[in-house]
Amino acid sequence: MNTTGQLNILTFDIEEWYHFDIFSTEDKWNNYPPRIDLYLPRVLDLLDKRQVKATFFCLGWIARTYPKIIRQIQQRGHEIACHSDKHLFIREMTPESFHNDLRLALDSIENVTGQKVHSFRAPAFTISEDATWAFEVLAQNGIENDCSIFPTARSFGGFPSFGEATPALIKYKNCLMKEFPISAGVIFGKQVVFGGGGYFRLFPYLLIKNLMSRLDYNITYLHMRDFDYEQPRFKHLSAMRYFKSYYGIKQAYSKFEKMLDDFKWINVEQAIQRIDFDTVRRIELS
Ligand SMILES: [Zn+2]
């Protein structure tokens, strides 16, 4: 990667506390108490104070249901990006159903912001090796930057053949996409992802700091629910999923504050200015 200095990209996924659970379907969402705006103002104030601009991947459903949330983020000068409409897994969709979901999401977000969306992250990183067709759908809908690749194996897919977790240019048919994969560190010879969700909450801050310091490229995927200890718990999750979903919430916000202080952060839009995409790895997918 041809950049000067370490590249640390701060991103959040803007969804509710219940959107990660595949059994909590849309018909139930309006019955759940909203919690998305409990931590968001605090996060936005902190980013202002540190003069950091982040990228917020927002669900189209959130833009329609709580347009004020999207406006709040936009007014502070952050990049508004897309995280699909209803948080469905792309690898389980068809190109047509993904197109419809994405179009609705982009229209809903752009209606609120009046600005075009350029960046996308798949729900649960579900552009896996068997769903590369999604890049064509993204490009056809004006997306230029993707942050969906999870470069190791994971329970909902992952993309272990991606190789080194650094920005790359993906070529799929006639489409070119700037890819910002989730960054991964190495612990005991194993690649681990720690920029958000379960591992971010599980690992002590000093370990995270150490892993980050050793990489040229880091990208986060934080959620408001990672900070929200009071959120209702889904009791039906398996013991492992329950642990991964709720462990370490109490300490997560102060870890986030330390991480903001210890590193220099930019968003996806700013990162594009810093990277010479003519010199990055080119990956041809079929
Ligand atoms: Zn998500």
mmCIF file of C-alpha atoms and ligand atoms in Angstrom:
data_model
loop_
_atom_site.group_PDB
_atom_site.id
_atom_site.type_symbol
_atom_site.label_atom_id
_atom_site.label_comp_id
_atom_site.label_asym_id
_atom_site.label_seq_id
_atom_site.Cartn_x
_atom_site.Cartn_y
_atom_site.Cartn_z
ATOM 1 C CA MET A 1 0.000 0.000 0.000
ATOM 2 C CA ASN A 2 1.406 3.347 -1.037
ATOM 3 C CA THR A 3 0.571 5.808 1.745
ATOM 4 C CA THR A 4 2.507 7.880 4.177
ATOM 5 C CA GLY A 5 2.093 6.775 7.764
ATOM 6 C CA GLN A 6 -0.416 4.507 9.372
ATOM 7 C CA LEU A 7 -3.953 4.533 8.007
ATOM 8 C CA ASN A 8 -6.652 4.205 10.693
ATOM 9 C CA ILE A 9 -10.233 4.409 9.486
ATOM 10 C CA LEU A 10 -13.019 4.985 11.992
ATOM 11 C CA THR A 11 -16.381 3.546 11.005
ATOM 12 C CA PHE A 12 -19.659 2.730 12.761
ATOM 13 C CA ASP A 13 -22.595 0.585 11.719
ATOM 14 C CA ILE A 14 -25.827 2.441 12.468
ATOM 15 C CA GLU A 15 -28.446 -0.130 13.339
ATOM 16 C CA GLU A 16 -30.564 -0.898 16.407
ATOM 17 C CA TRP A 17 -29.682 -3.270 19.267
ATOM 18 C CA TYR A 18 -31.896 -5.955 17.730
ATOM 19 C CA HIS A 19 -30.704 -5.900 14.111
ATOM 20 C CA PHE A 20 -27.927 -8.437 14.627
ATOM 21 C CA ASP A 21 -30.322 -11.236 15.542
ATOM 22 C CA ILE A 22 -31.543 -13.159 12.502
ATOM 23 C CA PHE A 23 -34.701 -14.239 14.373
ATOM 24 C CA SER A 24 -35.793 -10.687 15.121
ATOM 25 C CA THR A 25 -37.615 -10.067 11.838
ATOM 26 C CA GLU A 26 -38.984 -6.740 10.624
ATOM 27 C CA ASP A 27 -42.524 -7.353 11.921
ATOM 28 C CA LYS A 28 -41.160 -7.209 15.499
ATOM 29 C CA TRP A 29 -38.975 -4.109 15.131
ATOM 30 C CA ASN A 30 -41.660 -1.531 15.816
ATOM 31 C CA ASN A 31 -42.476 -3.225 19.137
ATOM 32 C CA TYR A 32 -38.930 -2.952 20.453
ATOM 33 C CA PRO A 33 -37.877 0.182 22.374
ATOM 34 C CA PRO A 34 -35.547 2.432 20.356
ATOM 35 C CA ARG A 35 -32.023 2.820 21.820
ATOM 36 C CA ILE A 36 -29.936 4.037 18.880
ATOM 37 C CA ASP A 37 -29.918 7.657 20.097
ATOM 38 C CA LEU A 38 -28.747 6.911 23.653
ATOM 39 C CA TYR A 39 -25.033 6.709 22.863
ATOM 40 C CA LEU A 40 -24.924 8.441 19.492
ATOM 41 C CA PRO A 41 -24.944 12.074 20.796
ATOM 42 C CA ARG A 42 -22.124 11.185 23.196
ATOM 43 C CA VAL A 43 -20.089 9.619 20.386
ATOM 44 C CA LEU A 44 -20.719 12.584 18.062
ATOM 45 C CA ASP A 45 -19.682 15.079 20.779
ATOM 46 C CA LEU A 46 -16.498 13.131 21.432
ATOM 47 C CA LEU A 47 -15.627 13.012 17.718
ATOM 48 C CA ASP A 48 -16.169 16.790 17.483
ATOM 49 C CA LYS A 49 -13.930 17.329 20.470
ATOM 50 C CA ARG A 50 -11.171 15.212 18.911
ATOM 51 C CA GLN A 51 -11.834 16.731 15.450
ATOM 52 C CA VAL A 52 -12.278 13.309 13.914
ATOM 53 C CA LYS A 53 -14.531 12.554 10.954
ATOM 54 C CA ALA A 54 -15.871 9.005 10.680
ATOM 55 C CA THR A 55 -17.897 6.965 8.201
ATOM 56 C CA PHE A 56 -21.330 5.816 9.417
ATOM 57 C CA PHE A 57 -22.828 2.851 7.562
ATOM 58 C CA CYS A 58 -26.574 3.332 8.065
ATOM 59 C CA LEU A 59 -29.496 1.014 7.445
ATOM 60 C CA GLY A 60 -32.095 2.396 5.020
ATOM 61 C CA TRP A 61 -34.699 1.281 7.565
ATOM 62 C CA ILE A 62 -33.136 3.601 10.154
ATOM 63 C CA ALA A 63 -33.208 6.502 7.658
ATOM 64 C CA ARG A 64 -36.946 5.986 7.109
ATOM 65 C CA THR A 65 -37.818 5.300 10.755
ATOM 66 C CA TYR A 66 -35.503 7.795 12.494
ATOM 67 C CA PRO A 67 -34.434 10.354 9.851
ATOM 68 C CA LYS A 68 -33.299 12.666 12.679
ATOM 69 C CA ILE A 69 -30.514 10.198 13.517
ATOM 70 C CA ILE A 70 -29.064 10.404 10.006
ATOM 71 C CA ARG A 71 -29.387 14.215 9.961
ATOM 72 C CA GLN A 72 -27.571 14.514 13.302
ATOM 73 C CA ILE A 73 -24.621 12.542 11.914
ATOM 74 C CA GLN A 74 -24.581 14.451 8.635
ATOM 75 C CA GLN A 75 -24.708 17.861 10.355
ATOM 76 C CA ARG A 76 -21.448 17.040 12.149
ATOM 77 C CA GLY A 77 -19.730 16.544 8.790
ATOM 78 C CA HIS A 78 -19.306 12.764 8.819
ATOM 79 C CA GLU A 79 -19.619 10.495 5.790
ATOM 80 C CA ILE A 80 -23.042 8.861 5.499
ATOM 81 C CA ALA A 81 -22.699 5.414 3.941
ATOM 82 C CA CYS A 82 -25.016 2.429 3.474
ATOM 83 C CA HIS A 83 -25.357 -0.802 5.474
ATOM 84 C CA SER A 84 -28.239 -2.283 3.348
ATOM 85 C CA ASP A 85 -31.890 -1.728 4.128
ATOM 86 C CA LYS A 86 -32.997 -4.493 6.500
ATOM 87 C CA HIS A 87 -29.735 -6.123 7.557
ATOM 88 C CA LEU A 88 -30.324 -9.303 5.528
ATOM 89 C CA PHE A 89 -27.417 -11.599 4.689
ATOM 90 C CA ILE A 90 -26.285 -10.967 1.115
ATOM 91 C CA ARG A 91 -24.978 -14.480 0.575
ATOM 92 C CA GLU A 92 -28.546 -15.718 1.135
ATOM 93 C CA MET A 93 -30.061 -13.280 -1.391
ATOM 94 C CA THR A 94 -30.322 -13.288 -5.177
ATOM 95 C CA PRO A 95 -28.823 -10.454 -7.248
ATOM 96 C CA GLU A 96 -32.372 -9.218 -7.803
ATOM 97 C CA SER A 97 -33.446 -9.219 -4.165
ATOM 98 C CA PHE A 98 -30.151 -7.596 -3.149
ATOM 99 C CA HIS A 99 -30.640 -4.910 -5.814
ATOM 100 C CA ASN A 100 -34.141 -4.164 -4.456
ATOM 101 C CA ASP A 101 -32.947 -3.989 -0.845
ATOM 102 C CA LEU A 102 -29.957 -1.804 -1.763
ATOM 103 C CA ARG A 103 -32.005 0.544 -3.963
ATOM 104 C CA LEU A 104 -34.557 1.079 -1.181
ATOM 105 C CA ALA A 105 -31.750 1.721 1.319
ATOM 106 C CA LEU A 106 -29.920 4.210 -0.919
ATOM 107 C CA ASP A 107 -33.137 6.060 -1.826
ATOM 108 C CA SER A 108 -34.148 6.248 1.852
ATOM 109 C CA ILE A 109 -30.752 7.562 2.976
ATOM 110 C CA GLU A 110 -30.318 9.968 0.054
ATOM 111 C CA ASN A 111 -33.847 11.334 0.623
ATOM 112 C CA VAL A 112 -32.785 12.393 4.096
ATOM 113 C CA THR A 113 -29.305 13.708 3.279
ATOM 114 C CA GLY A 114 -29.807 15.057 -0.239
ATOM 115 C CA GLN A 115 -26.397 13.604 -1.054
ATOM 116 C CA LYS A 116 -25.227 10.584 -2.985
ATOM 117 C CA VAL A 117 -23.913 7.598 -1.039
ATOM 118 C CA HIS A 118 -20.562 6.233 -2.227
ATOM 119 C CA SER A 119 -19.600 3.630 0.384
ATOM 120 C CA PHE A 120 -21.185 0.354 1.493
ATOM 121 C CA ARG A 121 -20.756 -2.318 4.142
ATOM 122 C CA ALA A 122 -22.661 -5.617 4.008
ATOM 123 C CA PRO A 123 -24.614 -6.790 7.074
ATOM 124 C CA ALA A 124 -22.400 -9.205 9.019
ATOM 125 C CA PHE A 125 -19.741 -8.971 6.237
ATOM 126 C CA THR A 126 -21.818 -11.377 4.123
ATOM 127 C CA ILE A 127 -20.201 -10.734 0.756
ATOM 128 C CA SER A 128 -18.493 -14.089 0.949
ATOM 129 C CA GLU A 129 -16.663 -16.072 -1.720
ATOM 130 C CA ASP A 130 -19.981 -17.391 -3.065
ATOM 131 C CA ALA A 131 -21.575 -13.923 -3.305
ATOM 132 C CA THR A 132 -19.082 -11.985 -5.468
ATOM 133 C CA TRP A 133 -21.991 -11.075 -7.815
ATOM 134 C CA ALA A 134 -22.835 -8.458 -5.176
ATOM 135 C CA PHE A 135 -19.990 -6.239 -6.467
ATOM 136 C CA GLU A 136 -21.778 -5.839 -9.802
ATOM 137 C CA VAL A 137 -25.038 -4.887 -8.034
ATOM 138 C CA LEU A 138 -23.161 -2.376 -5.872
ATOM 139 C CA ALA A 139 -21.396 -0.795 -8.893
ATOM 140 C CA GLN A 140 -24.666 -0.608 -10.859
ATOM 141 C CA ASN A 141 -26.140 1.367 -7.960
ATOM 142 C CA GLY A 142 -23.309 3.896 -7.844
ATOM 143 C CA ILE A 143 -21.303 2.430 -4.962
ATOM 144 C CA GLU A 144 -17.558 3.041 -5.445
ATOM 145 C CA ASN A 145 -16.122 1.927 -2.098
ATOM 146 C CA ASP A 146 -16.853 -1.312 -0.304
ATOM 147 C CA CYS A 147 -15.981 -2.288 3.276
ATOM 148 C CA SER A 148 -17.621 -5.736 3.377
ATOM 149 C CA ILE A 149 -14.739 -8.175 3.073
ATOM 150 C CA PHE A 150 -13.948 -10.153 6.212
ATOM 151 C CA PRO A 151 -10.590 -11.641 5.209
ATOM 152 C CA THR A 152 -10.722 -14.728 7.446
ATOM 153 C CA ALA A 153 -13.272 -17.513 7.883
ATOM 154 C CA ARG A 154 -16.280 -16.744 10.070
ATOM 155 C CA SER A 155 -19.592 -18.353 10.930
ATOM 156 C CA PHE A 156 -21.555 -16.416 8.281
ATOM 157 C CA GLY A 157 -19.035 -16.807 5.457
ATOM 158 C CA GLY A 158 -15.962 -14.624 5.425
ATOM 159 C CA PHE A 159 -13.518 -14.345 2.511
ATOM 160 C CA PRO A 160 -10.367 -16.252 3.540
ATOM 161 C CA SER A 161 -8.917 -16.251 -0.026
ATOM 162 C CA PHE A 162 -8.729 -12.415 -0.025
ATOM 163 C CA GLY A 163 -5.241 -12.622 1.451
ATOM 164 C CA GLU A 164 -3.563 -9.654 3.080
ATOM 165 C CA ALA A 165 -6.074 -7.410 4.861
ATOM 166 C CA THR A 166 -5.149 -4.109 3.194
ATOM 167 C CA PRO A 167 -7.036 -1.842 0.766
ATOM 168 C CA ALA A 168 -7.231 -3.275 -2.747
ATOM 169 C CA LEU A 169 -8.965 -2.761 -6.061
ATOM 170 C CA ILE A 170 -11.526 -5.458 -6.879
ATOM 171 C CA LYS A 171 -12.347 -6.207 -10.495
ATOM 172 C CA TYR A 172 -15.568 -8.129 -11.133
ATOM 173 C CA LYS A 173 -16.722 -8.315 -14.776
ATOM 174 C CA ASN A 174 -16.579 -4.637 -15.920
ATOM 175 C CA CYS A 175 -16.772 -3.193 -12.434
ATOM 176 C CA LEU A 176 -14.001 -1.769 -10.336
ATOM 177 C CA MET A 177 -14.514 -1.353 -6.595
ATOM 178 C CA LYS A 178 -12.221 0.163 -4.007
ATOM 179 C CA GLU A 179 -12.134 -2.381 -1.206
ATOM 180 C CA PHE A 180 -11.375 -1.652 2.442
ATOM 181 C CA PRO A 181 -11.367 -5.094 4.068
ATOM 182 C CA ILE A 182 -11.691 -5.467 7.809
ATOM 183 C CA SER A 183 -8.185 -5.273 9.231
ATOM 184 C CA ALA A 184 -6.756 -8.297 10.985
ATOM 185 C CA GLY A 185 -3.913 -8.783 13.435
ATOM 186 C CA VAL A 186 -1.995 -11.939 14.233
ATOM 187 C CA ILE A 187 -2.118 -13.706 17.599
ATOM 188 C CA PHE A 188 -0.175 -16.987 17.943
ATOM 189 C CA GLY A 189 0.029 -17.264 14.149
ATOM 190 C CA LYS A 190 -3.744 -16.898 13.723
ATOM 191 C CA GLN A 191 -5.393 -13.967 11.956
ATOM 192 C CA VAL A 192 -7.889 -12.212 14.233
ATOM 193 C CA VAL A 193 -10.247 -9.352 13.620
ATOM 194 C CA PHE A 194 -10.647 -6.948 16.535
ATOM 195 C CA GLY A 195 -11.930 -3.607 15.202
ATOM 196 C CA GLY A 196 -15.486 -3.937 16.475
ATOM 197 C CA GLY A 197 -18.173 -6.200 17.869
ATOM 198 C CA GLY A 198 -17.224 -9.244 19.953
ATOM 199 C CA TYR A 199 -13.410 -9.215 19.816
ATOM 200 C CA PHE A 200 -13.241 -5.481 20.387
ATOM 201 C CA ARG A 201 -15.249 -5.975 23.585
ATOM 202 C CA LEU A 202 -13.413 -9.173 24.558
ATOM 203 C CA PHE A 203 -9.765 -8.120 24.152
ATOM 204 C CA PRO A 204 -8.112 -5.916 26.787
ATOM 205 C CA TYR A 205 -7.304 -2.452 25.444
ATOM 206 C CA LEU A 206 -3.541 -2.975 25.674
ATOM 207 C CA LEU A 207 -3.782 -5.983 23.363
ATOM 208 C CA ILE A 208 -5.893 -4.009 20.872
ATOM 209 C CA LYS A 209 -3.414 -1.120 21.014
ATOM 210 C CA ASN A 210 -0.537 -3.523 20.471
ATOM 211 C CA LEU A 211 -2.227 -5.244 17.501
ATOM 212 C CA MET A 212 -3.131 -1.887 15.950
ATOM 213 C CA SER A 213 0.360 -0.469 16.384
ATOM 214 C CA ARG A 214 1.836 -3.332 14.372
ATOM 215 C CA LEU A 215 -0.433 -2.762 11.351
ATOM 216 C CA ASP A 216 -0.196 -0.103 8.603
ATOM 217 C CA TYR A 217 -3.947 -0.271 8.135
ATOM 218 C CA ASN A 218 -6.762 -0.485 10.683
ATOM 219 C CA ILE A 219 -10.500 -0.091 10.251
ATOM 220 C CA THR A 220 -13.186 -0.291 12.943
ATOM 221 C CA TYR A 221 -16.804 -1.498 12.796
ATOM 222 C CA LEU A 222 -18.297 -0.231 16.041
ATOM 223 C CA HIS A 223 -21.996 -0.227 16.923
ATOM 224 C CA MET A 224 -23.888 1.822 19.503
ATOM 225 C CA ARG A 225 -24.943 -1.481 21.091
ATOM 226 C CA ASP A 226 -21.260 -2.276 21.743
ATOM 227 C CA PHE A 227 -21.450 0.545 24.345
ATOM 228 C CA ASP A 228 -25.003 0.055 25.642
ATOM 229 C CA TYR A 229 -24.998 -2.092 28.773
ATOM 230 C CA GLU A 230 -28.689 -1.484 29.501
ATOM 231 C CA GLN A 231 -29.907 -2.921 26.191
ATOM 232 C CA PRO A 232 -32.439 -5.788 26.401
ATOM 233 C CA ARG A 233 -30.789 -9.207 25.981
ATOM 234 C CA PHE A 234 -31.932 -11.926 23.567
ATOM 235 C CA LYS A 235 -32.220 -14.963 25.817
ATOM 236 C CA HIS A 236 -32.674 -17.477 22.973
ATOM 237 C CA LEU A 237 -29.104 -17.083 21.640
ATOM 238 C CA SER A 238 -26.753 -20.048 22.028
ATOM 239 C CA ALA A 239 -24.335 -19.706 24.965
ATOM 240 C CA MET A 240 -21.506 -18.814 22.560
ATOM 241 C CA ARG A 241 -23.541 -16.215 20.631
ATOM 242 C CA TYR A 242 -24.843 -14.735 23.886
ATOM 243 C CA PHE A 243 -21.287 -14.361 25.169
ATOM 244 C CA LYS A 244 -20.064 -12.827 21.879
ATOM 245 C CA SER A 245 -23.043 -10.467 21.727
ATOM 246 C CA TYR A 246 -22.945 -9.083 25.258
ATOM 247 C CA TYR A 247 -19.484 -9.626 26.747
ATOM 248 C CA GLY A 248 -17.447 -6.565 27.749
ATOM 249 C CA ILE A 249 -20.027 -3.880 27.017
ATOM 250 C CA LYS A 250 -19.330 -2.013 30.263
ATOM 251 C CA GLN A 251 -15.675 -1.351 29.356
ATOM 252 C CA ALA A 252 -16.192 -0.781 25.631
ATOM 253 C CA TYR A 253 -16.820 2.968 25.671
ATOM 254 C CA SER A 254 -13.711 3.786 27.683
ATOM 255 C CA LYS A 255 -11.660 1.540 25.368
ATOM 256 C CA PHE A 256 -13.063 3.490 22.450
ATOM 257 C CA GLU A 257 -12.067 6.795 24.095
ATOM 258 C CA LYS A 258 -8.510 5.540 24.628
ATOM 259 C CA MET A 259 -8.304 4.285 21.066
ATOM 260 C CA LEU A 260 -9.364 7.703 19.776
ATOM 261 C CA ASP A 261 -6.625 9.349 21.837
ATOM 262 C CA ASP A 262 -3.833 6.912 21.001
ATOM 263 C CA PHE A 263 -4.191 6.893 17.206
ATOM 264 C CA LYS A 264 -4.920 9.335 14.417
ATOM 265 C CA TRP A 265 -8.254 8.615 12.693
ATOM 266 C CA ILE A 266 -9.833 9.424 9.342
ATOM 267 C CA ASN A 267 -12.944 8.238 7.465
ATOM 268 C CA VAL A 268 -13.279 6.315 4.199
ATOM 269 C CA GLU A 269 -13.606 9.502 2.078
ATOM 270 C CA GLN A 270 -10.405 10.899 3.572
ATOM 271 C CA ALA A 271 -8.611 7.552 3.193
ATOM 272 C CA ILE A 272 -9.337 7.562 -0.544
ATOM 273 C CA GLN A 273 -7.419 10.840 -0.824
ATOM 274 C CA ARG A 274 -4.462 9.227 0.925
ATOM 275 C CA ILE A 275 -4.229 5.980 -1.070
ATOM 276 C CA ASP A 276 -2.861 5.734 -4.581
ATOM 277 C CA PHE A 277 -5.229 3.119 -5.984
ATOM 278 C CA ASP A 278 -3.020 2.662 -9.090
ATOM 279 C CA THR A 279 -0.459 0.986 -6.880
ATOM 280 C CA VAL A 280 -2.611 -1.217 -4.620
ATOM 281 C CA ARG A 281 -3.197 -4.928 -5.108
ATOM 282 C CA ARG A 282 -5.707 -5.696 -7.877
ATOM 283 C CA ILE A 283 -7.942 -8.691 -7.251
ATOM 284 C CA GLU A 284 -9.884 -10.227 -10.116
ATOM 285 C CA LEU A 285 -12.993 -12.039 -8.949
ATOM 286 C CA SER A 286 -15.386 -14.174 -10.949
HETATM 287 ZN ZN ZN B 1 -24.706 -4.627 11.028
#
